[in-house]
Coordinates of C-alpha atoms in Angstrom, one line a residue:
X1 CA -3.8 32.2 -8.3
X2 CA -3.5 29.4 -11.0
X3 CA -0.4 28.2 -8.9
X4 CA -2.3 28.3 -5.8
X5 CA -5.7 26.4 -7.6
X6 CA -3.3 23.7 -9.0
X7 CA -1.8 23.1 -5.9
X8 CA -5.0 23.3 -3.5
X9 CA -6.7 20.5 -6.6
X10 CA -3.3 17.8 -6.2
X11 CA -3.6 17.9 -2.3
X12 CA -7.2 17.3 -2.4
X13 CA -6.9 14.6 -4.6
X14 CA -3.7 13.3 -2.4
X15 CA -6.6 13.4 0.5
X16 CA -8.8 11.6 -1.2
X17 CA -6.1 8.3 -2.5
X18 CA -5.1 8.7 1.4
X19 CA -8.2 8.1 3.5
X20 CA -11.2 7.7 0.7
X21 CA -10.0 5.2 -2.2
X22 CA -7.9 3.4 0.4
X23 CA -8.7 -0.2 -0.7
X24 CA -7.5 -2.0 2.4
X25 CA -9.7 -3.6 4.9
X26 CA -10.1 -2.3 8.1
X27 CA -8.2 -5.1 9.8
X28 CA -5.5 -4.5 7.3
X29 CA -5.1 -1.3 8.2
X30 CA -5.4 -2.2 11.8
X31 CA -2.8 -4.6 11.7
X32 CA -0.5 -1.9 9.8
X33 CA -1.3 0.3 13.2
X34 CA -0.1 -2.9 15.4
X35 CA 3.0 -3.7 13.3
X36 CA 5.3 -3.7 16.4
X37 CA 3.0 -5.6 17.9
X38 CA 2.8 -8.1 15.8
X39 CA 6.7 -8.6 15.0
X40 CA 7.1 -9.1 18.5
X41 CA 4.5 -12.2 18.3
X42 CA 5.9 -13.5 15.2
X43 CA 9.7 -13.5 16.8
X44 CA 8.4 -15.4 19.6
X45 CA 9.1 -12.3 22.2
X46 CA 5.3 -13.4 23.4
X47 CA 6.1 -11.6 26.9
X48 CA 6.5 -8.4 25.3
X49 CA 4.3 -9.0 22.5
X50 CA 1.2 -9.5 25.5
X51 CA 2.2 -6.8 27.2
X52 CA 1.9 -4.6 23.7
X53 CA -1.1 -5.6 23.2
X54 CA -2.6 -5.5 26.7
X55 CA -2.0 -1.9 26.3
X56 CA -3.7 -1.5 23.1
X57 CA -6.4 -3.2 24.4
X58 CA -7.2 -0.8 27.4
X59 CA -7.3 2.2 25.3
X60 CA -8.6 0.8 22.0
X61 CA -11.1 -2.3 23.3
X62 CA -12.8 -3.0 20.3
X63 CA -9.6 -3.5 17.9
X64 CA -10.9 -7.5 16.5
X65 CA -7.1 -7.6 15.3
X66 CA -5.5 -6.9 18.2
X67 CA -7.7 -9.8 20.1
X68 CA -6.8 -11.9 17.2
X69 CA -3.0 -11.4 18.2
X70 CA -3.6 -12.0 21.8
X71 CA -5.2 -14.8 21.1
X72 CA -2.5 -16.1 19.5
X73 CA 0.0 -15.6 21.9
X74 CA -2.2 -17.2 24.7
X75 CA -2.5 -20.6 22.1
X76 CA 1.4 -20.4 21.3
X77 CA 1.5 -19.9 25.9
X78 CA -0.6 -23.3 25.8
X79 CA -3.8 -21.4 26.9
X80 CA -6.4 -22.2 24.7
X81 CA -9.6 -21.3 26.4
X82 CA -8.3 -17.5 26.9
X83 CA -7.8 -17.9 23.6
X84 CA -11.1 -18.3 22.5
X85 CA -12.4 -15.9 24.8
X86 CA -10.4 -13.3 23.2
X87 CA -11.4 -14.6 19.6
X88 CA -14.9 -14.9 20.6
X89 CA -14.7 -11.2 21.9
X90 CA -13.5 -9.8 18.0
X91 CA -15.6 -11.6 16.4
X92 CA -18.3 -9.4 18.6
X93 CA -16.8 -6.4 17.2
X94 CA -15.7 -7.3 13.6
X95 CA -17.1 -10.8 12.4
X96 CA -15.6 -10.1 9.2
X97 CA -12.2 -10.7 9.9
X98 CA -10.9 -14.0 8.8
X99 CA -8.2 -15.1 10.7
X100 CA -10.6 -15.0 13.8
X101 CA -12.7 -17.8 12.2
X102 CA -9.7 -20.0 11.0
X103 CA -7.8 -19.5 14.5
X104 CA -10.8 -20.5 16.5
X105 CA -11.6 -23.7 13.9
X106 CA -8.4 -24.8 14.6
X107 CA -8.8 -24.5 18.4
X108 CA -12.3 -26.2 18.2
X109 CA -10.5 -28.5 15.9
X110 CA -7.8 -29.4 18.7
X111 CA -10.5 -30.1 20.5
X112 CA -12.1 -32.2 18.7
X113 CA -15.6 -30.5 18.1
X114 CA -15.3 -30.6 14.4
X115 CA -18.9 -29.5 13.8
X116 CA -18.0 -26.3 15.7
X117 CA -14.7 -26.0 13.6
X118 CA -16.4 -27.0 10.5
X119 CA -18.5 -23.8 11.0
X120 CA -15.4 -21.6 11.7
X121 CA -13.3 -22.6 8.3
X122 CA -17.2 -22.0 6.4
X123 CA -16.8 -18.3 7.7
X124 CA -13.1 -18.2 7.3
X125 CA -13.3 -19.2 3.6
X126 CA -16.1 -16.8 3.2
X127 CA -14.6 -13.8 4.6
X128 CA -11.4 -14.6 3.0
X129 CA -13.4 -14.5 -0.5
X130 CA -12.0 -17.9 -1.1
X131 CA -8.2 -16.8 -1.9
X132 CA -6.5 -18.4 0.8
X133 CA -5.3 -22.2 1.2
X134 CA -5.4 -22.4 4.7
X135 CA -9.3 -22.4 5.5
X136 CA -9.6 -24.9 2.9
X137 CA -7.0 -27.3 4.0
X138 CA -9.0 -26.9 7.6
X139 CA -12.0 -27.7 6.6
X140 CA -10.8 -30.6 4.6
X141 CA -9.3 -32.3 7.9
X142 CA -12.7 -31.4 9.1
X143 CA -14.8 -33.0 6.9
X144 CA -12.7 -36.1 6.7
X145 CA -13.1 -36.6 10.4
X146 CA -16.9 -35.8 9.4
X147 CA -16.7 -38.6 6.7
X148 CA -17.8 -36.2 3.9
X149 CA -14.5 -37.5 1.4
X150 CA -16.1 -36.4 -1.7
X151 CA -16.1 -32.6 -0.3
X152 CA -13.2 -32.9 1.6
X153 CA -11.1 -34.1 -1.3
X154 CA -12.4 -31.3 -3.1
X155 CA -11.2 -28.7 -0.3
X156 CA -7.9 -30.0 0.1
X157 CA -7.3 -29.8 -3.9
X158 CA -8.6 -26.0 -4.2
X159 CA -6.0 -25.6 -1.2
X160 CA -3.8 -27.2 -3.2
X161 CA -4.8 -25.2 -6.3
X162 CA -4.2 -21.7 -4.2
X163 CA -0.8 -22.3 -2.8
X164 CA 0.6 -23.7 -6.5
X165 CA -1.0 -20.1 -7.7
X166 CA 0.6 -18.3 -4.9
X167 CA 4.2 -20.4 -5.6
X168 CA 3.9 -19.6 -9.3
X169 CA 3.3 -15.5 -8.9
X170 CA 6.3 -15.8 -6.3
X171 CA 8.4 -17.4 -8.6
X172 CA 7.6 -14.8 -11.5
X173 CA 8.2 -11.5 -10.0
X174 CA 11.9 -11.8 -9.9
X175 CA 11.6 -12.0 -13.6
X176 CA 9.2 -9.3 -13.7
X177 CA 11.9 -7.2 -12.0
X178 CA 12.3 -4.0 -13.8
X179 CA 16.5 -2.4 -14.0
X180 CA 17.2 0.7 -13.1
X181 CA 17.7 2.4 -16.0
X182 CA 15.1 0.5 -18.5
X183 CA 13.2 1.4 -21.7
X184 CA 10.4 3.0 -19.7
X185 CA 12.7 5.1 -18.0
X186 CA 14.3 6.4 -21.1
X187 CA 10.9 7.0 -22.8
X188 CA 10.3 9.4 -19.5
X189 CA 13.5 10.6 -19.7
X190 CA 13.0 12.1 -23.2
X191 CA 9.3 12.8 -22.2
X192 CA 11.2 14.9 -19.1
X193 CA 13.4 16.6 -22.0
X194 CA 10.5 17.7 -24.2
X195 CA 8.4 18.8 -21.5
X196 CA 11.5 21.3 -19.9
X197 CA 11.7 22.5 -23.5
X198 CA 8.4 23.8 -23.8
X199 CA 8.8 24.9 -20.2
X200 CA 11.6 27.1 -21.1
X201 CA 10.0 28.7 -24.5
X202 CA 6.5 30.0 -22.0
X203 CA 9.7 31.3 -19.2
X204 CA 11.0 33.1 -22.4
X205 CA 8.0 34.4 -24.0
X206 CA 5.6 34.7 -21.0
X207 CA 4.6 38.1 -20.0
X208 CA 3.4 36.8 -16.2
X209 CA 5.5 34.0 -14.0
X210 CA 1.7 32.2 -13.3
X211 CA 2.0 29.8 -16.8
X212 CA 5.2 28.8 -16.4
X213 CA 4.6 28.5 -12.7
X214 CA 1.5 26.0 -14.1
X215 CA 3.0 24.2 -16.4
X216 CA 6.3 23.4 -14.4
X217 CA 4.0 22.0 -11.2
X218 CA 1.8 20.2 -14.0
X219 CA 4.5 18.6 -15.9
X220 CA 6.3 17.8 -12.6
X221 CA 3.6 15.9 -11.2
X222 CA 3.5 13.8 -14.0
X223 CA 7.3 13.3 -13.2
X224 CA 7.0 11.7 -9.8
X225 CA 3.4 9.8 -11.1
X226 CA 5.4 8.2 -13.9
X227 CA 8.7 7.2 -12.1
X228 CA 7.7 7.2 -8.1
X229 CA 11.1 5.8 -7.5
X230 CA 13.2 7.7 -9.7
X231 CA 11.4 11.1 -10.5
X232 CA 13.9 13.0 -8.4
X233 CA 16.9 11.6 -11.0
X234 CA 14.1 13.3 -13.8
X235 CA 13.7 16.3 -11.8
X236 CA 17.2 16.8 -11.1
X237 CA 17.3 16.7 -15.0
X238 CA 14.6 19.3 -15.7
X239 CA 16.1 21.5 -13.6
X240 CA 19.9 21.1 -15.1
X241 CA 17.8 21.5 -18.6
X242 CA 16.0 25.0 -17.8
X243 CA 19.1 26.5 -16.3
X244 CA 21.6 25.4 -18.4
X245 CA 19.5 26.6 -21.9
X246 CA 18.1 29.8 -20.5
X247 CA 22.0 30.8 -19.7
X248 CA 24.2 28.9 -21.8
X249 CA 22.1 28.2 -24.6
X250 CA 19.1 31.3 -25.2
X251 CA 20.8 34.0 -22.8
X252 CA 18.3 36.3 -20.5
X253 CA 16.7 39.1 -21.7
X254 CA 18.6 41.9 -22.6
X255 CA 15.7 44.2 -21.1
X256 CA 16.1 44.6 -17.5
X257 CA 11.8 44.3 -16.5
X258 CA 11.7 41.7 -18.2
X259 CA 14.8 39.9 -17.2
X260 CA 13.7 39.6 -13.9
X261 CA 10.1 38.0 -15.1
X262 CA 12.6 35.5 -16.5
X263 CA 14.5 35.1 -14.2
X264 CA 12.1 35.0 -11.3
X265 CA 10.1 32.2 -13.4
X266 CA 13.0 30.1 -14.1
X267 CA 14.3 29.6 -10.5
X268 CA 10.4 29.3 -9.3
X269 CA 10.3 26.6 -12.0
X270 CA 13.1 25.0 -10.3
X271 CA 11.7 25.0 -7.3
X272 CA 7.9 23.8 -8.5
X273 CA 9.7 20.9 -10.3
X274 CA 11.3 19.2 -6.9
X275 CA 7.9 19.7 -5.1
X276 CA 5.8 18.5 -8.0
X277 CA 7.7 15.1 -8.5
X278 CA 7.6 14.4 -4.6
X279 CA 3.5 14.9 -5.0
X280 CA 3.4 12.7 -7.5
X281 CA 5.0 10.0 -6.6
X282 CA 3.1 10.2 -3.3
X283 CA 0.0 10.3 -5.4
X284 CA 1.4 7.2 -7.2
X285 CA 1.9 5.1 -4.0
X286 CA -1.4 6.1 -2.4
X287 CA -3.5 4.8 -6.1
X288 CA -0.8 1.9 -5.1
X289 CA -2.0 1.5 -2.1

């Protein structure tokens, strides 16, 4: 039953990371749904990529990103008016979505109505919570042409700002690039050792399989939450620990009844350990997530 509580508590909680502390936007998860979609239009297959996204369109017709991408192949096929219809047409459904704004700007901007397209990089920048260089750059060009210099230099050198930001976090993750088999990794590796110690005293001195049954799920979890990528090397480990000291190093119980306890909570340890760490290290990339 504690087996059964434990396990019914980690899925819950695995529900919960998956579609309730989910911190994407809805158009980023969108466009995660249109992925093929939108490789299509970013290899310049735009017949294919239209086609993809003509068919989204008649069975999901409010999806803002996949009129964003529409649009987008219609300006790349030198059609900007159905362009702006379609943009037009997401914004109606989901006005918060800032590549709309900055696509259309640029369109308007094209075009030369720069008090339209000054409006469109406002939004873009605002719905964009001011993180991305693009919109300012826009609405620089725009209020040059507008002759407000003061503000547009001041656009064009937070755009400026953002992009050296972005270039600088680029250029330290490859330092920030963890080995394989690193100091964290050894700390859980001994952690992983100390916790199938204490696993195999409660199989030994138990009297029921349900705490060792808890304990290997528990500490098996923690496995896969610590080392998403490499928990199964760790769990592989556990198990090689518990079966190799209960019957090379402590021996099974000379009494038969409760051999089998033993027994039967050693291999179910086993088995708890290999499902545990692939929980948690789904639980770990859905808190990623």
């Amino acid at each position: 039953m504690l087996e059964l509580t434990a396990l019914t508590a980690f899925i819950g909680y695995l529900i919960y990371l998956r579609y309730y502390a989910d911190q994407r936007s809805n158009a980023e998860k969108e466009a995660a749904l249109l992925r093929d979609g939108i490789i299509l239009y970013e290899t310049d297959q735009y017949a294919k990529a239209l086609a993809y996204f003509n068919d989204v369109l008649n069975t999901r017709p409010t999806s803002a990103v996949a009129y964003l991408y529409r649009a987008r192949i219609y300006r790349a096929l030198g059609d900007p008016q159905a362009a702006l219809v379609d943009l037009n047409r997401g914004k109606s459904y989901d006005d918060t979505v800032s590549d709309l704004h900055l696509e259309s700007g640029q369109i308007h901007y094209q075009l030369l109505d720069f008090s339209t397209a000054f409006q469109d990089f406002d939004k873009a920048i605002f719905h964009a919570h001011g993180d991305t260089a693009e919109p300012y750059q826009w609405r620089g060009l725009v209020r040059q042409h507008l002759r407000q210099n003061r503000e547009a230099e001041q656009d064009l050198a937070r755009a400026a700002q953002i992009e050296q930001q972005i270039r600088a976090k680029k250029s330290a993750q490859p330092m920030a690039k963890r080995v394989f088999i690193d100091k964290l990794f050894l700390l859980n590796t001994g952690l992983t050792v100390l916790m199938s110690v204490i696993l195999l005293v409660i199989i030994k001195y138990s009297p029921v399989i349900h705490w060792p049954y808890l304990w290997a799920a528990a500490s098996a979890v923690g496995i896969g939450f610590l080392e998403p990528r490499k928990g199964w090397i760790l769990a592989i480990l556990q198990a090689f620990l518990l079966v190799f000291s209960y019957y090379i190093l402590i021996g099974p119980n000379p009494l038969s009844t409760r051999r089998e306890v033993e027994v039967f909570s050693l291999f179910g340890s086993v088995g708890l350990t290999f499902v545990g760490s692939l929980i948690g290290s789904v639980l770990r990339k859905a808190q990623a997530n």
